[in-house]
XYZ file of N, CA and C in Angstrom:
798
model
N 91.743 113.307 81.546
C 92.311 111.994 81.839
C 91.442 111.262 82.865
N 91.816 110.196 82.808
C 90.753 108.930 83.833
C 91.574 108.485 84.766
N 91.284 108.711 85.779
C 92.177 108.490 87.327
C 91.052 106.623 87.719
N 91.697 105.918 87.235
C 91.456 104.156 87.554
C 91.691 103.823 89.080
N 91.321 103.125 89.639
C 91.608 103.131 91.388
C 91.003 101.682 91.542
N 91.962 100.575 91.489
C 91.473 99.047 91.954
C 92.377 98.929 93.178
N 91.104 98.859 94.686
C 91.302 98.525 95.594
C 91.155 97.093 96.174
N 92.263 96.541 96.696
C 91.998 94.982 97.085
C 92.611 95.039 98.559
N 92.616 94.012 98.879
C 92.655 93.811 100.517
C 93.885 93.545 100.977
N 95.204 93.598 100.243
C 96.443 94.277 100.406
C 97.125 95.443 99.702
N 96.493 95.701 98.730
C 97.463 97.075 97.756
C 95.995 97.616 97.200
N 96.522 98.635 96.771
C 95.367 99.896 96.050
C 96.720 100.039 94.947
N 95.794 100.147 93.938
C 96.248 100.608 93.061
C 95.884 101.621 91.823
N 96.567 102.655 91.558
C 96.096 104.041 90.993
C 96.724 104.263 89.893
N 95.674 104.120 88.936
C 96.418 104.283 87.252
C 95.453 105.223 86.502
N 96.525 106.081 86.021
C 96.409 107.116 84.717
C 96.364 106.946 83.370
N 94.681 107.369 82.765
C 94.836 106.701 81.460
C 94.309 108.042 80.825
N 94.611 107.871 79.131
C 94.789 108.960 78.228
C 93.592 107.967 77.127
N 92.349 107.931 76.989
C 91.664 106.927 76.423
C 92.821 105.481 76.236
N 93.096 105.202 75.713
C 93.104 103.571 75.872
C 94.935 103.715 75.885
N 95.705 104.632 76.314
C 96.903 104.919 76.597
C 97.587 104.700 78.418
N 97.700 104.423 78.957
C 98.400 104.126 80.577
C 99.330 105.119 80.279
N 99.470 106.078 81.124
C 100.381 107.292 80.995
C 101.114 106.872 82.472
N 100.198 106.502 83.980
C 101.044 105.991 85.286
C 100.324 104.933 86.170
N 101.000 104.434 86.417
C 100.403 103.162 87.585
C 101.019 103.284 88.579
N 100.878 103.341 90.041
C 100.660 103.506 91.247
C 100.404 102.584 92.110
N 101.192 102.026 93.352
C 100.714 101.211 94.231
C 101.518 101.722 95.776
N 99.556 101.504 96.622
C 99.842 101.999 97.579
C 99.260 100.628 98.816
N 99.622 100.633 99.682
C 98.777 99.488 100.686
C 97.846 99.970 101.060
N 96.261 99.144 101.350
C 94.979 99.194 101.323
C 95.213 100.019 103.103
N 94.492 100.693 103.200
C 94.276 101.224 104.526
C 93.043 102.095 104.442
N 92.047 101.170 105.443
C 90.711 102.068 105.177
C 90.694 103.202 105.901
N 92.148 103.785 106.881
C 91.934 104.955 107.888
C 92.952 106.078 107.072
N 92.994 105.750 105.768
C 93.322 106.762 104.938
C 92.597 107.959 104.425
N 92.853 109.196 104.628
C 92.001 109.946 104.309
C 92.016 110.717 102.808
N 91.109 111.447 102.787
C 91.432 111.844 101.389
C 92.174 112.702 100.944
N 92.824 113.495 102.052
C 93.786 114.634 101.857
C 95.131 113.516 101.718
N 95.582 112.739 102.236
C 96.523 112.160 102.172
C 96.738 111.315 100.855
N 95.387 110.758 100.607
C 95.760 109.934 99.105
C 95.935 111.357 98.080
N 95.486 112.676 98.411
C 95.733 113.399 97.504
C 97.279 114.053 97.522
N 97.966 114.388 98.895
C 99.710 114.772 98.437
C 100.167 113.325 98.033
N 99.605 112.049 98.441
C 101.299 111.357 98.019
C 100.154 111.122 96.246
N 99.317 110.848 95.948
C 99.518 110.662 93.979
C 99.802 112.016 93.626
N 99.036 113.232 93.880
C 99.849 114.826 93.246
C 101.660 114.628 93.368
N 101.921 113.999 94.241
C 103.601 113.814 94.220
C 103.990 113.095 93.006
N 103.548 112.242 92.983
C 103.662 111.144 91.389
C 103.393 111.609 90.564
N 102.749 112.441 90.175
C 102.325 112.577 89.247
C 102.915 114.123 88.715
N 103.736 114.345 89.778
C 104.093 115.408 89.130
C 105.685 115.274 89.033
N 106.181 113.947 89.394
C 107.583 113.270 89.510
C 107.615 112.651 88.008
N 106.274 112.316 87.433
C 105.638 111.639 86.219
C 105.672 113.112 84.845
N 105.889 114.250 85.437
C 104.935 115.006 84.735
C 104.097 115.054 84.064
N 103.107 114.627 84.306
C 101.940 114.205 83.566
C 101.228 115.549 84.162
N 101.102 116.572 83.066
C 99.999 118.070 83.241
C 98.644 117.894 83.070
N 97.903 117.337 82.029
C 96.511 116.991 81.876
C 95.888 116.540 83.330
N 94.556 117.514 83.045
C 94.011 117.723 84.184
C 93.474 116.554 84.561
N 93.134 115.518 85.587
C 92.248 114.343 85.787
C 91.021 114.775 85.620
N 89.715 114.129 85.047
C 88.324 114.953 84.580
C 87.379 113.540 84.987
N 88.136 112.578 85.400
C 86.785 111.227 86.003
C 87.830 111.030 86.384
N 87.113 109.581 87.066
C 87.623 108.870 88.369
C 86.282 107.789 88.199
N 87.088 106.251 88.278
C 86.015 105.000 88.544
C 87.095 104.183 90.020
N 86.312 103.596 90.654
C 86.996 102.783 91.616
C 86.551 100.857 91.317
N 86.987 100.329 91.759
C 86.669 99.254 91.928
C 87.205 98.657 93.761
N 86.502 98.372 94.196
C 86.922 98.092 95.416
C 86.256 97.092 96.598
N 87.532 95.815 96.976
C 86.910 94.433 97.515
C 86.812 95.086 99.004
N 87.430 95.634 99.124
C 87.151 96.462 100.953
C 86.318 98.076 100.866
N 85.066 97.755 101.275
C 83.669 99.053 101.465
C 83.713 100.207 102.438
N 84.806 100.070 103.215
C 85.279 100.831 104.357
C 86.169 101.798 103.849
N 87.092 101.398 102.706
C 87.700 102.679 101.957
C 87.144 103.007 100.956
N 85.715 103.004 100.737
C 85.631 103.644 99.308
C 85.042 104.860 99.625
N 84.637 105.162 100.669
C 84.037 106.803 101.354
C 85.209 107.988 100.945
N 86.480 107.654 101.369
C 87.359 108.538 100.987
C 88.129 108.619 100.090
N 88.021 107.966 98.943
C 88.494 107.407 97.812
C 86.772 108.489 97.094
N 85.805 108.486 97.288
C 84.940 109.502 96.907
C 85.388 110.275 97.401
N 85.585 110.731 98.141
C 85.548 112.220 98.901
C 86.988 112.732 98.034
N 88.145 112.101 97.709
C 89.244 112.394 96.594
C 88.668 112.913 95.502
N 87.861 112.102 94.640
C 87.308 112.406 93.601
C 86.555 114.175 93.661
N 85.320 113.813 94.397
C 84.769 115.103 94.434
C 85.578 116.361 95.021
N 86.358 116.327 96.307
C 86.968 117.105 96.398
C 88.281 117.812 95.344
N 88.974 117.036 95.431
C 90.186 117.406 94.252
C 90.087 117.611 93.099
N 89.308 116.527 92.163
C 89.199 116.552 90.869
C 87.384 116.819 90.142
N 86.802 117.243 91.516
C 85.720 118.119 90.931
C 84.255 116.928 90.357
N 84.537 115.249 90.282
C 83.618 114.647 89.737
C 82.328 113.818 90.855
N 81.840 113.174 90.375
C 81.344 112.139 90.764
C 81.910 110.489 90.495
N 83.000 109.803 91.265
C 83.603 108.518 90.517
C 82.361 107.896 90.421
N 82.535 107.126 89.428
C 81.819 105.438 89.427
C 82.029 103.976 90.123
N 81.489 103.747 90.731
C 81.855 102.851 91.532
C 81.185 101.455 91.354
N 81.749 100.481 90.956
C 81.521 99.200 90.155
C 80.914 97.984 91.008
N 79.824 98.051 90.979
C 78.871 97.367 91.576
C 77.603 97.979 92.094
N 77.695 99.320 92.324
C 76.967 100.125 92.558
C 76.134 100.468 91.684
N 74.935 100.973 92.203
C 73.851 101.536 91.199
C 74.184 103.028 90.188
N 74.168 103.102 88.613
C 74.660 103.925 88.041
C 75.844 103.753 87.090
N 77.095 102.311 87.607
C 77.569 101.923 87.169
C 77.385 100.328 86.622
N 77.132 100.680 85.201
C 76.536 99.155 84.495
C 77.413 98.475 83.884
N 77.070 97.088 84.084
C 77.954 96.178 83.073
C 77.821 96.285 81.839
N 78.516 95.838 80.708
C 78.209 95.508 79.230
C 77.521 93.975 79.593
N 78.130 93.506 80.185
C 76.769 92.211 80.284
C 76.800 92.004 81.668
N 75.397 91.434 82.262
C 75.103 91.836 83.495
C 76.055 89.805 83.727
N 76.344 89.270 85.064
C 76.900 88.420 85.464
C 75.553 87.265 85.751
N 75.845 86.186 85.192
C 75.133 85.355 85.708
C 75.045 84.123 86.857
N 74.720 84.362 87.705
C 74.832 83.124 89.086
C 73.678 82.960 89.403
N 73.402 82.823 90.946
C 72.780 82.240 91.960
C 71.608 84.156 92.038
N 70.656 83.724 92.309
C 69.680 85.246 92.922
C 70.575 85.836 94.051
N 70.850 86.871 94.624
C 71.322 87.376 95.817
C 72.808 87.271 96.138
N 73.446 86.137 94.789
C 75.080 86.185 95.357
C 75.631 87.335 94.683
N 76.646 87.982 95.821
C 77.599 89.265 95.812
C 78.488 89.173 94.812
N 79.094 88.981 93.826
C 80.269 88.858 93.090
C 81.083 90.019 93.328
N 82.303 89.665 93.689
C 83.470 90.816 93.800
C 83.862 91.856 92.556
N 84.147 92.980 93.408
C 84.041 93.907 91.980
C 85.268 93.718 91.046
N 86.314 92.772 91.596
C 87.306 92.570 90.696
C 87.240 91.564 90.051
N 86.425 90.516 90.338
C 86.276 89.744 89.267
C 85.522 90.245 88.008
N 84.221 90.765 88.592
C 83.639 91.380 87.375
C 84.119 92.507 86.532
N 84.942 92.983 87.037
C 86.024 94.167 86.234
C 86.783 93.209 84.998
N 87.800 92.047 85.492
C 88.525 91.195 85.230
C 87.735 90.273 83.685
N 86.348 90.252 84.255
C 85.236 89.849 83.174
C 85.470 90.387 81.523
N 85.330 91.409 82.114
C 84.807 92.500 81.083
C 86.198 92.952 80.470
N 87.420 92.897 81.355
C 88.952 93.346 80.484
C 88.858 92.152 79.822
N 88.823 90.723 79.949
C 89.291 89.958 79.013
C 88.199 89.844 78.020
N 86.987 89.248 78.165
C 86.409 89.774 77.307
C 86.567 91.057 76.054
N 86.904 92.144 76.455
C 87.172 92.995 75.343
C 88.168 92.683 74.550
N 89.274 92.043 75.604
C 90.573 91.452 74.616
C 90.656 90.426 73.649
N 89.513 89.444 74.296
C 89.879 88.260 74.058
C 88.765 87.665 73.442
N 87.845 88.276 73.460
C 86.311 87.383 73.706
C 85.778 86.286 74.341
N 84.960 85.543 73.997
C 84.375 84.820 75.375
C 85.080 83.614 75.413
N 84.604 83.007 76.090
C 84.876 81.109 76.682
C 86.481 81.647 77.165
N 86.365 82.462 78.418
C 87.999 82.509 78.827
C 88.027 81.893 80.306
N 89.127 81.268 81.019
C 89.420 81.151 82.416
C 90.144 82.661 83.286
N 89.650 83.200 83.671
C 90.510 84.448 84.051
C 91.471 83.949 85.949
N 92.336 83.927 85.852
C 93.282 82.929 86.801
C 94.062 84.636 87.599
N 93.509 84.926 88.886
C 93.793 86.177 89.533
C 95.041 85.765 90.851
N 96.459 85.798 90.671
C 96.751 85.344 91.984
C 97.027 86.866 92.798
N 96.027 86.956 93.536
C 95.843 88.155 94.457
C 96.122 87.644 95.690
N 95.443 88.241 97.379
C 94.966 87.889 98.184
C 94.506 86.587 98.406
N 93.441 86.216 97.535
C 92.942 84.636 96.997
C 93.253 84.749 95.744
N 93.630 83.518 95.220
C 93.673 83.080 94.133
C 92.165 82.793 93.538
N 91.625 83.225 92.682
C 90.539 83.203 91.988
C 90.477 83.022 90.369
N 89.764 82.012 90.225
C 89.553 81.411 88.709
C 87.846 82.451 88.322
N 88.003 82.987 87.380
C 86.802 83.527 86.634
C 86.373 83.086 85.489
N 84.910 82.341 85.420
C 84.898 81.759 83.987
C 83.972 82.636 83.642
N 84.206 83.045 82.110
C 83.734 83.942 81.218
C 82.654 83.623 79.946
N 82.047 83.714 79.889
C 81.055 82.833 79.032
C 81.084 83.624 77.429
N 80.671 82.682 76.053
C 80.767 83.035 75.299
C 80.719 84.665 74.972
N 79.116 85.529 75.290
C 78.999 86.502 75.346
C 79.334 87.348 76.191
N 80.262 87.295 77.202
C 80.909 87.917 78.153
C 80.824 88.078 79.293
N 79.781 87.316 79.439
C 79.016 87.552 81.253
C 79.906 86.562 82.128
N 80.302 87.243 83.250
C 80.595 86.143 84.346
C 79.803 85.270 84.524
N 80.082 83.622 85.002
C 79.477 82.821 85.038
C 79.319 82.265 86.306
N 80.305 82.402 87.150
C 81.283 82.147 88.235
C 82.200 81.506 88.014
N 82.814 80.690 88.941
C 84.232 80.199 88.891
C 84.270 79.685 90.058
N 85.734 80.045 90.851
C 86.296 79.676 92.199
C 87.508 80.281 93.031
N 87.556 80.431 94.330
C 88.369 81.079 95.225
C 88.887 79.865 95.775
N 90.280 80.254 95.770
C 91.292 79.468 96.779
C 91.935 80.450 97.425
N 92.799 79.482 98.827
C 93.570 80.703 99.568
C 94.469 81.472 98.495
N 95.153 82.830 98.898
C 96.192 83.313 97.795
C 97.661 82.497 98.408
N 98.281 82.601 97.595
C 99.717 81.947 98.114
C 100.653 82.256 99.252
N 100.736 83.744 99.132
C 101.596 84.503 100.500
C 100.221 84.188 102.156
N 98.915 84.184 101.700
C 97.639 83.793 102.576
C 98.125 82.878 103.304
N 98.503 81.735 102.467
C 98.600 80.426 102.869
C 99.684 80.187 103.277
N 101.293 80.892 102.316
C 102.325 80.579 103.630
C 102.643 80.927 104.721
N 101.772 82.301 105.188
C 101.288 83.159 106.662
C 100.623 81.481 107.557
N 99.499 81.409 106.904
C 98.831 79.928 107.655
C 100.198 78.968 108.262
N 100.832 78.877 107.117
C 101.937 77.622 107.273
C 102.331 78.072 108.958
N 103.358 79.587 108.558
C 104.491 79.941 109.682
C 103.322 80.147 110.674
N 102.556 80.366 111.027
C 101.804 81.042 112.285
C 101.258 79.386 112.723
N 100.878 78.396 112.379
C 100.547 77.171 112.774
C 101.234 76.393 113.085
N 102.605 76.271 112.662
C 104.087 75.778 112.740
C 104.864 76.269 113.672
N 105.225 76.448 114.519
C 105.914 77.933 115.106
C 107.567 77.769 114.810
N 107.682 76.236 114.604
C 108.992 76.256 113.477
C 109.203 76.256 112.690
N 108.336 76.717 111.607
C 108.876 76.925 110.441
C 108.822 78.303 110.266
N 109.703 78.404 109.214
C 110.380 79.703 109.136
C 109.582 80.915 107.638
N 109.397 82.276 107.868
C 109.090 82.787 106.463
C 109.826 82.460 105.502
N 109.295 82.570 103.893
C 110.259 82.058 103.144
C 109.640 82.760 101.647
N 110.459 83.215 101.128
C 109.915 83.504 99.872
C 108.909 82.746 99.004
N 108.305 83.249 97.974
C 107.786 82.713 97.229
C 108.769 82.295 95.836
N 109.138 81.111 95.558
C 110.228 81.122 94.560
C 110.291 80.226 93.881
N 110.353 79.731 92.419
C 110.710 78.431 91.757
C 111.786 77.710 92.510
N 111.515 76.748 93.324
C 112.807 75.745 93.492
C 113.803 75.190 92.652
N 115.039 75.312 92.762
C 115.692 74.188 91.982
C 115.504 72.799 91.556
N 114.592 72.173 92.658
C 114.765 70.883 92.793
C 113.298 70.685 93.487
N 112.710 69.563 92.903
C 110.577 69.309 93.745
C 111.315 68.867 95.233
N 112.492 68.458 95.267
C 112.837 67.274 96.662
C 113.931 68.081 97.587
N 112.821 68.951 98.294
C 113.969 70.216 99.137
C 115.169 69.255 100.246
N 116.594 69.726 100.429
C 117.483 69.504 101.332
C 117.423 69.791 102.637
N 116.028 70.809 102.636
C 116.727 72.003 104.300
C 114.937 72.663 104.230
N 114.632 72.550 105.325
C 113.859 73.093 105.410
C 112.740 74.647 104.821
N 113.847 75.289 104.359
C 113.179 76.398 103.401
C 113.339 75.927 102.328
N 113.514 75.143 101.355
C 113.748 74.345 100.210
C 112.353 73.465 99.983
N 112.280 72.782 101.305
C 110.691 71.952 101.311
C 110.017 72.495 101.244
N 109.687 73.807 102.312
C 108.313 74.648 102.094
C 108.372 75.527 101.181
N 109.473 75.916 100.104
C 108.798 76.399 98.407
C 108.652 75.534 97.700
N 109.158 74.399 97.502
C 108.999 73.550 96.994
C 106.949 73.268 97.138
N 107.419 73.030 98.294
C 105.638 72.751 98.296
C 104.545 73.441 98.209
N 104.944 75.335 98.271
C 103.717 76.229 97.762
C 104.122 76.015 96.582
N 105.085 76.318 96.123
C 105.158 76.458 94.357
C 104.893 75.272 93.443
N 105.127 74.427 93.546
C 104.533 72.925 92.647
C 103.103 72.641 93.211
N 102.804 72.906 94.632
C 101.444 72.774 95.235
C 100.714 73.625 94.205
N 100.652 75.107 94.143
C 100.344 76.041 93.209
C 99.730 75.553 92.048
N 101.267 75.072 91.287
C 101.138 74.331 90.235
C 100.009 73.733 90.027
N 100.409 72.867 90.667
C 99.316 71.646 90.477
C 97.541 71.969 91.015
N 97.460 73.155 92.053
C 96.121 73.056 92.052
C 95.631 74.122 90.622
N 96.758 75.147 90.204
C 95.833 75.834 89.197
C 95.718 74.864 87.916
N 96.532 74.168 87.883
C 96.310 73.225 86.274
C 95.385 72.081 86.758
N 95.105 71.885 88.249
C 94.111 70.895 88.124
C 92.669 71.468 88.279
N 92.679 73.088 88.652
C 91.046 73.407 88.598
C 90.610 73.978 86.915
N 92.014 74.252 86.440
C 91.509 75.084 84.950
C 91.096 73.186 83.790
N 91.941 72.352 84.332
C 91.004 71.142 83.524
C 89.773 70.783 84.031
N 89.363 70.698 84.977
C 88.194 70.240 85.791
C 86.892 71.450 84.853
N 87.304 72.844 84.866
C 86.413 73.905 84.405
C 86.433 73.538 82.636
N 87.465 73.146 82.041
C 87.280 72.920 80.941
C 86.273 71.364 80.182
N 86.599 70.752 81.698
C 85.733 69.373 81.515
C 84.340 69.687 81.610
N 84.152 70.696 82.267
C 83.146 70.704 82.989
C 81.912 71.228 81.410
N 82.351 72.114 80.979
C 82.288 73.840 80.512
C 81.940 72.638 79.151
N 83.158 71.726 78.546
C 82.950 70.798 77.398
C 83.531 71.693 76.324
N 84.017 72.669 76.236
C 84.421 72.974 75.159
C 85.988 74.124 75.019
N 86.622 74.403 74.257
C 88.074 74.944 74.582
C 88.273 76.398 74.879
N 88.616 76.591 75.884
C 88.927 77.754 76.680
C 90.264 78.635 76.277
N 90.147 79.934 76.436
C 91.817 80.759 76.561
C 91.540 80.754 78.014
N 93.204 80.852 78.513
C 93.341 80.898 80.001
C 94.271 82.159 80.272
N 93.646 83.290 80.800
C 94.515 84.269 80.963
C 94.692 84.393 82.359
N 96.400 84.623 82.913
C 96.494 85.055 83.960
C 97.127 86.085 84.501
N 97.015 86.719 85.624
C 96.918 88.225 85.846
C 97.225 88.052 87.607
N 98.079 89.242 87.669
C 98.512 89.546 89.381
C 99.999 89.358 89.634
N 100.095 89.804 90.713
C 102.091 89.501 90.482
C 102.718 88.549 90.533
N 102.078 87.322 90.999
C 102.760 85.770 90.842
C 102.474 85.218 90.050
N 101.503 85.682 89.175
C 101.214 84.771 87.682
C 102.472 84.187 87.094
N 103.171 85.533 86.636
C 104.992 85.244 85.677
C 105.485 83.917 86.845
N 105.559 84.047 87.577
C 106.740 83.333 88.406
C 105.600 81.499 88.672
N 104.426 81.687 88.330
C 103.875 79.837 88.510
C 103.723 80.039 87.139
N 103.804 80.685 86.090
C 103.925 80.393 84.694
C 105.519 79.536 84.237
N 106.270 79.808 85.060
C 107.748 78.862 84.884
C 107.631 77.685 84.911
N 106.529 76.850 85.998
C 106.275 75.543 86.141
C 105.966 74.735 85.548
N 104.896 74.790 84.594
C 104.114 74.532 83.549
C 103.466 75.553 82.184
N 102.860 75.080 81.628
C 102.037 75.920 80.506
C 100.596 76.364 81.149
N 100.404 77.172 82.147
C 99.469 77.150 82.995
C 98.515 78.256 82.046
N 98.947 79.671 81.387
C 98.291 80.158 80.953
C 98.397 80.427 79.438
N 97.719 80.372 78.630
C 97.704 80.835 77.142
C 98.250 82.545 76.927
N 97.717 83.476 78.002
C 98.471 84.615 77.759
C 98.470 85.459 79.360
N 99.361 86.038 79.781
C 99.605 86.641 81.225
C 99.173 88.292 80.657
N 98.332 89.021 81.402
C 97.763 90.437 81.230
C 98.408 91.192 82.690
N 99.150 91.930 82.599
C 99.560 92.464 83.885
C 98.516 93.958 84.474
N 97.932 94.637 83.561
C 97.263 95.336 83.775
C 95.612 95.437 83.535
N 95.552 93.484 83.346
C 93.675 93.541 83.231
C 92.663 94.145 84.082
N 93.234 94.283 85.138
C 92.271 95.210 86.247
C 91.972 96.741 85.597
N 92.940 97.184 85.626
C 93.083 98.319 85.231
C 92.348 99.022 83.556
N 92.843 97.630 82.594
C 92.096 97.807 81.645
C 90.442 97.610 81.616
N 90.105 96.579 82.295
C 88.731 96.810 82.640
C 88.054 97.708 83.458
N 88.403 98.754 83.789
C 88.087 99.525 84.575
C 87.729 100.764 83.199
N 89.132 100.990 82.609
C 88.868 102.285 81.411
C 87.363 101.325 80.449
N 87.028 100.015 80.224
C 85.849 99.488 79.598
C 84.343 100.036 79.823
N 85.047 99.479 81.280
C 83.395 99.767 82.023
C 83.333 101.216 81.967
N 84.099 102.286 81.997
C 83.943 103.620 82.025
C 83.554 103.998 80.711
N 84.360 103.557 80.099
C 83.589 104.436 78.381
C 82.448 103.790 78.436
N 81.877 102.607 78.724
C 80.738 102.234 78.524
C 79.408 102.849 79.121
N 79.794 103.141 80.500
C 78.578 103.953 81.069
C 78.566 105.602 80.755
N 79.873 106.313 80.028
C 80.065 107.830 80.261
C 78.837 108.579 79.396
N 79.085 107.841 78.176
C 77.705 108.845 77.272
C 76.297 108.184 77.696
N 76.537 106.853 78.405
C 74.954 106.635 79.205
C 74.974 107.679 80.587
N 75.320 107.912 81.032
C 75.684 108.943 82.620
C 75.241 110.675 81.822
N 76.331 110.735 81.108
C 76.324 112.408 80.617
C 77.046 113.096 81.443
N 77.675 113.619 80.906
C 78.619 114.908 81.937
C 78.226 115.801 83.437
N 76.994 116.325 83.021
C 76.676 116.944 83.979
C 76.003 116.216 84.977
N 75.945 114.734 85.020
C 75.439 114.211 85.774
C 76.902 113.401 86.760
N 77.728 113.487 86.199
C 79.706 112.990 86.760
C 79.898 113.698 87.627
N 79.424 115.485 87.356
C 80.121 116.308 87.733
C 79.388 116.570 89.112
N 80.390 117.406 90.304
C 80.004 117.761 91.466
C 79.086 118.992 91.809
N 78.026 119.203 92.015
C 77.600 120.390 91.996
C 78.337 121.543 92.792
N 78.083 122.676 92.324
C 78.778 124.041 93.055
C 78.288 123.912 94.131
């Protein structure tokens, strides 16, 4: 089995796949002073709450914070005996390499995100991530990232609100009843959530103006469903595209790698 591991800069997340089957998914909060004995009792706990017996035999990571991926290896080799792949790194290759600027960094979740819709979908897609930042990924006919764009993420920005305000209050993230709030927590969802609105349907036309020709718009992350109520923002919502691009990029490099080159030496 393939132990999947997409780390972002509030949750980690750890999914079990059986070739193109999800047997468990896992979420833990990002903490780079996690060690590797510890990520190993609490998933062996899951997974055996899961019963899932098949032995784990790889491990790929993807990960926007570089400070936890030392022990997130040291899991791999220690416990489950491999060498992970680590997506951006040398050894682990794209199916198509990303095209930008000479020297710019692209995040390993966008380019993961690339390559899941792509396999799904094929090219000319908007990939719409509401994570940490909200991030638009444009996907080009043959599959290569092209770039796109980062905005704050939504919970980012209503932290900004309450900490700059010192009266205003936390407040969920929530479809309002009504665009024209009564009471003060009424105004400020009102205004992330139609704000939302309106900036993702006004950057996915701007990219389609831009681009000249017709796009799928897939969106992905846990607030997608809930700004999909507002409008027709996406053509199809993927809840596990991270994850699926991760099992991509792995079959793709495994018979280029070879076994004994995965594995940990004695």
């Amino acid at each position: 089995m393939l132990l999947a591991i997409d780390c972002g800069n509030t949750n980690t997340v750890f999914a079990i796949w059986d070739g193109r089957q999800l047997l468990g998914r896992w979420r833990i909060s990002t903490n780079h002073s996690r060690t590797a004995d510890e990520y190993h009792v609490w998933l062996s706990t899951l997974i055996q709450h899961e019963r899932l017996e098949a032995p784990i035999h790889a491990v790929i990571i993807s990960s926007t914070v570089p400070r936890v991926v030392f022990n997130l290896r040291v899991l791999a080799s220690r416990y489950f005996g491999c060498r992970p792949m680590v997506v951006g790194k040398p050894g682990c290759a794209l199916p198509v390499e990303p095209r930008v600027d000479p020297g710019t960094q692209v995040g390993p979740d966008r380019l993961v995100n690339t390559v899941a819709g792509f396999d799904l979908y094929g090219g000319d897609l908007i990939v719409v991530d509401f994570g940490t930042a909200t991030t638009f990924d444009v996907v080009d006919a043959d599959g290569a990232y092209i770039g796109g764009v980062i905005s704050p993420g939504v919970n980012l920005s209503l932290e900004a609100l309450h900490q700059a305000a010192a009266a205003l209050p936390h407040v969920d993230v929530t479809k309002p009843e009504k665009v024209i709030g009564t009471n003060t927590v009424a105004c400020m969802q009102s205004g992330v959530f139609w704000g939302y609105v309106g900036l993702v349907a006004g950057i996915i036309r701007q990219i389609k103006a831009e681009r000249g020709r017709a796009m799928k718009v897939i969106g992905t992350g846990g607030l997608a469903p809930l700004f999909q109520q507002g409008d027709a923002l996406f053509d199809v919502f993927e809840e596990d595209l991270t994850m699926h691009g991760l099992t991509v990029i792995y079959n793709y490099n495994k018979d280029r790698i070879g076994p004994d080159e995965m594995a940990v030496p004695e």
